[in-house]
Coordinates of C-alpha atoms in Angstrom, one line a residue:
M1 CA -13.5 -10.5 12.3
S2 CA -10.4 -9.6 14.4
R3 CA -7.2 -11.5 13.7
T4 CA -3.9 -11.3 15.5
V5 CA -1.2 -10.6 13.0
N6 CA 1.9 -12.7 13.2
T7 CA 3.9 -11.1 10.4
V8 CA 4.0 -7.7 8.7
V9 CA 5.2 -7.7 5.1
F10 CA 6.4 -4.4 3.6
S11 CA 6.3 -3.7 -0.2
H12 CA 8.3 -0.7 -1.2
G13 CA 7.5 1.8 -3.9
K14 CA 8.7 1.8 -7.5
E15 CA 11.5 4.2 -7.0
S16 CA 12.5 3.4 -3.4
G17 CA 13.4 0.4 -1.4
P18 CA 16.1 -1.4 0.5
W19 CA 18.7 -0.8 -2.2
G20 CA 18.4 3.0 -2.2
A21 CA 19.6 4.7 -5.4
K22 CA 20.0 1.4 -7.2
I23 CA 16.3 0.8 -7.4
T24 CA 15.9 4.2 -9.2
A25 CA 18.1 3.0 -12.0
M26 CA 16.0 -0.1 -12.4
A27 CA 12.6 1.6 -12.1
A28 CA 11.9 1.5 -15.8
M29 CA 12.0 -2.3 -15.6
D30 CA 9.4 -2.4 -12.8
D31 CA 6.5 -4.6 -13.5
A32 CA 3.5 -4.5 -11.1
A33 CA 2.3 -8.0 -12.2
Q34 CA 5.7 -9.5 -11.5
R35 CA 5.8 -7.8 -8.1
V36 CA 2.4 -9.2 -7.2
E37 CA 3.6 -12.7 -8.2
K38 CA 6.8 -12.3 -6.1
L39 CA 4.8 -11.1 -3.1
L40 CA 2.4 -14.1 -3.5
A41 CA 5.4 -16.5 -3.5
V42 CA 7.0 -14.9 -0.5
G43 CA 3.7 -14.3 1.4
C44 CA 2.5 -17.9 1.4
E45 CA 5.7 -18.9 3.3
F46 CA 4.5 -17.2 6.4
Q47 CA 2.5 -19.0 9.1
G48 CA -0.6 -17.3 10.5
P49 CA -2.3 -14.0 9.6
I50 CA -0.2 -11.3 7.9
A51 CA -0.6 -7.6 7.5
L52 CA 0.6 -6.1 4.2
V53 CA 2.1 -2.7 4.2
G54 CA 2.8 -1.0 0.9
S55 CA 4.0 2.4 -0.4
S56 CA 3.0 3.9 -3.7
M57 CA 3.3 1.0 -6.3
G58 CA 4.0 -1.3 -3.3
G59 CA 0.6 -0.2 -2.0
H60 CA -1.0 -1.3 -5.3
V61 CA 0.9 -4.6 -5.2
A62 CA -0.1 -5.2 -1.5
A63 CA -3.8 -4.6 -2.2
A64 CA -3.7 -6.8 -5.3
A65 CA -2.2 -9.7 -3.3
A66 CA -4.3 -9.3 -0.2
S67 CA -7.1 -11.6 -1.1
H68 CA -4.8 -14.3 -2.5
L69 CA -2.7 -14.3 0.7
D70 CA -5.7 -14.2 3.0
A71 CA -4.2 -11.1 4.6
A72 CA -5.6 -9.9 7.8
A73 CA -5.1 -6.2 7.0
L74 CA -3.6 -3.6 4.7
F75 CA -1.8 -0.4 5.6
L76 CA -1.1 1.7 2.5
L77 CA 1.0 4.8 1.9
A78 CA 0.0 6.9 -1.1
P79 CA -1.0 3.8 -3.0
A80 CA -0.8 4.0 -6.8
F81 CA -4.5 3.5 -7.5
Y82 CA -6.4 4.8 -10.6
M83 CA -3.2 6.0 -12.3
P84 CA -3.8 7.2 -15.9
G85 CA -3.8 4.2 -18.3
F86 CA -3.9 1.7 -15.5
E87 CA -7.2 2.4 -13.9
K88 CA -8.6 -1.0 -14.7
Y89 CA -5.7 -2.6 -12.7
T90 CA -6.6 -0.9 -9.4
P91 CA -7.5 -3.7 -7.0
Q92 CA -11.2 -3.9 -6.2
N93 CA -11.6 -7.3 -4.4
V94 CA -10.2 -6.0 -1.1
T95 CA -12.3 -7.0 1.9
V96 CA -9.9 -6.7 4.8
P97 CA -9.5 -3.8 7.2
T98 CA -7.5 -1.1 5.4
A99 CA -5.9 2.1 6.4
I100 CA -4.5 4.6 3.9
V101 CA -2.1 7.5 4.6
H102 CA -1.7 10.0 1.8
G103 CA -0.1 13.5 1.6
W104 CA -2.3 16.4 0.5
N105 CA 0.6 17.7 -1.6
D106 CA 1.4 14.4 -3.4
E107 CA 2.8 15.3 -6.8
V108 CA 3.1 11.6 -8.0
V109 CA -0.2 10.0 -7.0
P110 CA -3.1 12.4 -6.8
V111 CA -4.6 12.4 -3.3
D112 CA -8.1 12.2 -4.9
N113 CA -7.2 8.7 -6.0
S114 CA -6.9 7.5 -2.4
I115 CA -10.0 9.5 -1.4
R116 CA -12.0 7.7 -4.1
W117 CA -10.6 4.2 -3.2
A118 CA -11.2 4.8 0.5
R119 CA -14.8 5.9 -0.1
E120 CA -15.5 2.9 -2.4
H121 CA -14.0 0.4 0.1
R122 CA -14.9 2.0 3.4
A123 CA -11.2 2.3 4.2
T124 CA -9.8 4.4 7.0
L125 CA -8.1 7.5 5.4
H126 CA -5.4 9.7 7.0
L127 CA -4.6 12.8 5.0
L128 CA -1.4 14.6 6.1
D129 CA 0.2 17.9 5.1
S130 CA 3.0 16.2 3.2
D131 CA 4.1 15.1 -0.3
H132 CA 4.4 11.7 -2.0
R133 CA 7.3 10.5 0.1
L134 CA 5.7 11.4 3.4
E135 CA 9.3 11.7 4.8
D136 CA 8.4 14.6 7.1
Q137 CA 5.6 12.5 8.7
I138 CA 7.5 9.3 9.6
G139 CA 6.7 9.6 13.3
V140 CA 3.0 10.1 12.6
I141 CA 3.0 7.1 10.2
C142 CA 4.7 4.9 12.7
T143 CA 2.1 5.8 15.3
L144 CA -0.7 5.2 12.9
L145 CA 0.7 1.8 11.9
R146 CA 1.2 0.8 15.5
D147 CA -2.3 1.8 16.5
F148 CA -3.8 0.1 13.4
L149 CA -2.0 -3.2 14.2
I150 CA -3.0 -3.0 17.9
A151 CA -6.7 -2.4 16.9
L152 CA -6.7 -5.6 14.9

């Protein structure tokens, strides 16, 4: 079912975000479950369909919150799925259109994790010649996100 998205909510990674270097100092205190709860609290304030965009741990958080927020879509950048010791926490109840962008040279989250999740959930998968941060592919990512949202 196609739904027009009114709002796009971004969820940053564990070691990045709107506060730059400060978030790195606080990374050890990051709790994925608390981040999901925070996203659920913020997400339910929006009217109409939302798209969730998440990077790394933020991708995991966005996917975990998607069904609870009745999200219209997910756009994930190197999502932290199937990480050692946390495999059982990888979101599995995702039924919305999902696109994943991942770098072949990711040294933080193995690209095979996204390949596995995309295969299991029939998600669109874009593999780029980049690393975990995907900083050298920002233009491509913006185009992919724009096209993904338009296609909804």
